[in-house]
Short mmCIF file of C-alpha atoms in Angstrom, two decimals:
data_model
loop_
_atom_site.label_atom_id
_atom_site.label_comp_id
_atom_site.label_asym_id
_atom_site.label_seq_id
_atom_site.Cartn_x
_atom_site.Cartn_y
_atom_site.Cartn_z
CA MET A 144 21.35 -6.51 31.41
CA THR A 145 20.53 -3.02 32.65
CA PRO A 146 16.97 -1.67 32.71
CA ILE A 147 17.91 0.80 29.95
CA HIS A 148 19.19 -1.98 27.69
CA PHE A 149 16.09 -4.07 28.50
CA ALA A 150 13.82 -1.13 27.57
CA ARG A 151 15.72 -0.61 24.25
CA ARG A 152 15.39 -4.23 23.31
CA ILE A 153 11.67 -4.14 24.04
CA ASN A 154 11.24 -1.01 22.05
CA ALA A 155 13.16 -2.53 19.12
CA ILE A 156 10.84 -5.64 19.19
CA THR A 157 7.64 -3.48 19.41
CA GLU A 158 8.59 -0.60 17.16
CA PRO A 159 7.12 -2.18 14.00
CA ALA A 160 3.71 -2.03 15.74
CA ALA A 161 3.91 1.75 15.56
CA ARG A 162 3.86 1.61 11.83
CA LEU A 163 0.47 -0.05 12.00
CA ASP A 164 -1.17 3.21 13.41
CA ALA A 165 -3.07 3.61 10.14
CA LEU A 166 -4.99 0.42 10.97
CA LEU A 167 -6.27 1.79 14.32
CA PRO A 168 -9.41 3.45 12.89
CA LEU A 169 -10.26 0.36 10.90
CA LEU A 170 -9.92 -1.80 13.95
CA ALA A 171 -12.02 0.62 16.01
CA ARG A 172 -14.75 0.51 13.34
CA PHE A 173 -14.46 -3.32 13.25
CA THR A 174 -14.69 -3.48 17.10
CA PHE A 175 -17.77 -1.24 17.08
CA GLY A 176 -19.33 -3.37 14.45
CA ALA A 177 -18.51 -6.71 15.94
CA VAL A 178 -19.67 -5.70 19.40
CA LEU A 179 -22.28 -2.83 19.37
CA ALA A 180 -23.85 -2.26 15.88
CA LEU A 181 -26.16 -5.32 16.08
CA TYR A 182 -27.07 -4.38 19.71
CA PHE A 183 -28.16 -0.88 18.66
CA TRP A 184 -30.05 -2.14 15.55
CA ALA A 185 -31.85 -4.78 17.67
CA SER A 186 -32.80 -2.06 20.17
CA ALA A 187 -34.05 0.20 17.37
CA LEU A 188 -36.24 -2.55 15.92
CA THR A 189 -38.01 -2.80 19.22
CA LYS A 190 -39.04 0.76 18.94
CA LEU A 191 -40.60 0.63 15.44
CA GLY A 192 -44.41 0.83 15.24
CA ASP A 193 -46.57 -1.31 13.06
CA GLY A 194 -46.82 -1.16 9.29
CA PHE A 195 -44.97 0.66 6.61
CA PHE A 196 -44.73 3.94 8.53
CA GLY A 197 -43.54 2.26 11.67
CA PHE A 198 -40.34 4.31 11.57
CA LEU A 199 -42.54 7.36 11.90
CA LEU A 200 -44.94 6.05 14.50
CA PRO A 201 -42.78 4.49 17.31
CA SER A 202 -44.21 1.66 19.45
CA ALA A 203 -45.49 2.30 22.94
CA GLY A 204 -42.53 0.28 24.11
CA ALA A 205 -40.28 2.89 22.55
CA TYR A 206 -41.80 5.57 24.71
CA VAL A 207 -41.52 3.39 27.81
CA GLN A 208 -37.81 2.79 27.10
CA ILE A 209 -37.06 6.44 26.63
CA PHE A 210 -39.62 8.23 28.89
CA PRO A 211 -40.59 5.65 31.51
CA HIS A 212 -41.93 8.17 34.05
CA ALA A 213 -43.90 10.18 31.49
CA MET A 214 -45.52 7.01 30.12
CA GLU A 215 -46.44 5.85 33.62
CA ASN A 216 -48.02 9.25 34.23
CA VAL A 217 -50.24 9.03 31.13
CA GLY A 218 -51.26 5.42 31.81
CA TYR A 219 -48.92 4.04 29.06
CA ASP A 220 -50.86 5.85 26.30
CA PRO A 221 -48.23 7.44 23.91
CA SER A 222 -50.95 9.58 22.27
CA ALA A 223 -51.30 11.48 25.59
CA LEU A 224 -47.72 12.61 25.15
CA GLY A 225 -46.72 15.67 23.09
CA LEU A 226 -44.92 16.42 19.86
CA TRP A 227 -41.65 16.71 21.74
CA HIS A 228 -41.78 13.22 23.08
CA TRP A 229 -42.61 11.85 19.63
CA ALA A 230 -39.58 13.81 18.12
CA VAL A 231 -37.19 12.53 20.80
CA VAL A 232 -38.31 8.97 20.42
CA THR A 233 -38.36 8.99 16.60
CA ALA A 234 -34.96 10.73 16.39
CA GLY A 235 -33.47 8.27 18.93
CA THR A 236 -34.86 5.32 16.98
CA TRP A 237 -33.41 6.68 13.77
CA ALA A 238 -30.14 7.37 15.54
CA GLU A 239 -29.84 3.79 16.51
CA PHE A 240 -30.11 2.69 12.91
CA ILE A 241 -28.19 5.41 11.17
CA LEU A 242 -25.26 6.17 13.45
CA PRO A 243 -23.95 2.64 13.56
CA LEU A 244 -24.34 2.28 9.78
CA THR A 245 -22.44 5.49 9.11
CA ILE A 246 -19.58 4.39 11.46
CA LEU A 247 -19.38 0.95 9.80
CA ILE A 248 -19.15 2.39 6.33
CA GLY A 249 -16.98 5.30 7.47
CA LEU A 250 -19.27 8.11 6.44
CA PHE A 251 -19.11 11.36 8.44
CA THR A 252 -17.29 9.25 10.99
CA ARG A 253 -16.07 11.83 13.39
CA PHE A 254 -19.41 13.38 13.61
CA SER A 255 -21.13 9.87 13.85
CA ALA A 256 -18.80 8.67 16.51
CA LEU A 257 -19.26 11.81 18.58
CA SER A 258 -23.00 11.61 18.12
CA MET A 259 -22.85 7.96 19.24
CA ILE A 260 -20.97 8.95 22.39
CA GLY A 261 -23.75 11.42 23.13
CA PHE A 262 -26.39 8.76 22.48
CA ILE A 263 -24.59 6.33 24.96
CA ILE A 264 -24.42 9.19 27.59
CA VAL A 265 -28.13 9.88 27.23
CA GLN A 266 -28.84 6.20 27.30
CA SER A 267 -26.85 5.82 30.45
CA LEU A 268 -28.64 8.76 32.09
CA THR A 269 -32.01 7.27 31.11
CA ASP A 270 -31.02 3.93 32.65
CA LEU A 271 -29.90 5.73 35.86
CA TYR A 272 -32.73 8.19 36.39
CA GLY A 273 -35.56 7.09 34.09
CA HIS A 274 -35.36 3.38 35.01
CA GLY A 275 -34.33 4.04 38.53
CA LEU A 276 -30.98 2.27 38.46
CA ALA A 277 -29.13 5.20 40.11
CA GLY A 278 -29.22 3.50 43.42
CA ASP A 279 -27.96 0.12 42.22
CA ALA A 280 -24.30 -0.06 43.08
CA LYS A 281 -23.85 -3.32 41.15
CA PHE A 282 -25.31 -1.73 37.95
CA ILE A 283 -23.24 1.43 38.20
CA GLY A 284 -20.06 -0.15 39.37
CA GLY A 285 -16.90 1.78 39.53
CA TRP A 286 -13.49 2.20 37.92
CA PHE A 287 -10.36 0.78 39.61
CA ASP A 288 -12.46 -1.53 41.70
CA ARG A 289 -11.07 -4.87 40.41
CA ILE A 290 -14.60 -5.91 39.38
CA PRO A 291 -14.92 -5.42 35.58
CA ASP A 292 -18.55 -6.43 35.00
CA ALA A 293 -20.62 -3.36 35.93
CA MET A 294 -22.99 -2.42 33.23
CA LEU A 295 -22.58 1.34 33.37
CA MET A 296 -19.09 2.43 34.46
CA ASP A 297 -17.14 -0.54 33.06
CA GLN A 298 -19.08 -1.55 30.09
CA ARG A 299 -20.02 1.76 28.76
CA LEU A 300 -16.45 2.97 28.95
CA LEU A 301 -15.43 0.12 26.76
CA TRP A 302 -18.20 1.00 24.39
CA VAL A 303 -17.08 4.62 24.11
CA PHE A 304 -13.35 3.93 23.73
CA PRO A 305 -13.41 2.84 19.99
CA LEU A 306 -15.59 5.78 19.32
CA ILE A 307 -13.16 8.20 20.91
CA VAL A 308 -10.51 6.71 18.64
CA LEU A 309 -12.71 7.43 15.67
CA VAL A 310 -13.38 11.01 16.80
CA ILE A 311 -9.64 11.62 17.07
CA LYS A 312 -8.36 9.63 14.10
CA GLY A 313 -11.29 9.63 11.66
CA ALA A 314 -12.49 6.67 9.68
CA GLY A 315 -9.11 5.55 8.20
CA ALA A 316 -8.14 4.40 4.75
CA LEU A 317 -11.02 2.00 3.98
CA SER A 318 -13.91 4.31 4.29
CA ILE A 319 -16.32 6.61 2.39
CA ASP A 320 -14.77 9.58 4.10
CA ARG A 321 -11.35 8.89 2.61
CA ALA A 322 -12.95 8.39 -0.82
CA LEU A 323 -14.85 11.70 -0.52
CA MET A 324 -11.55 13.51 0.52
CA ARG A 325 -9.85 12.46 -2.73
#
């Protein structure tokens, strides 16, 4: 069998998979939900302050996670930080709740996925420079290095990939976006 005949046979066998293209957004949302949604919600829960208005008054730990150097400089007293710090921490906390939810239900999916990619980039930069991991080669890792376990380069690329699929393809058939378009 020639290589051309072999390639044609393989294409004939795998061609039906191309018809499943419409499932790709649903599978991307499922993957995000199965792997990352609960991670982000658990992270957001650690940032809530006490009481009913905890979603407006983030915990000191939230400030430490997002602004570690600034918190160290003020003796770990969030009240010594300004309105801008509060706004960033509060918006970040809300984003960790809202963006995964909107992706899962397929509402404003392209915007939510793009925002989530931005969130992951900021999270990664905070890990690198805020938490001092920029010099840790094992944490950063690298692509094409045959070691797939680095937290930053390897893992975060895998986090972002289903989100890129959603930015490009939208939420798919089983989504609020599709229902709103009708």
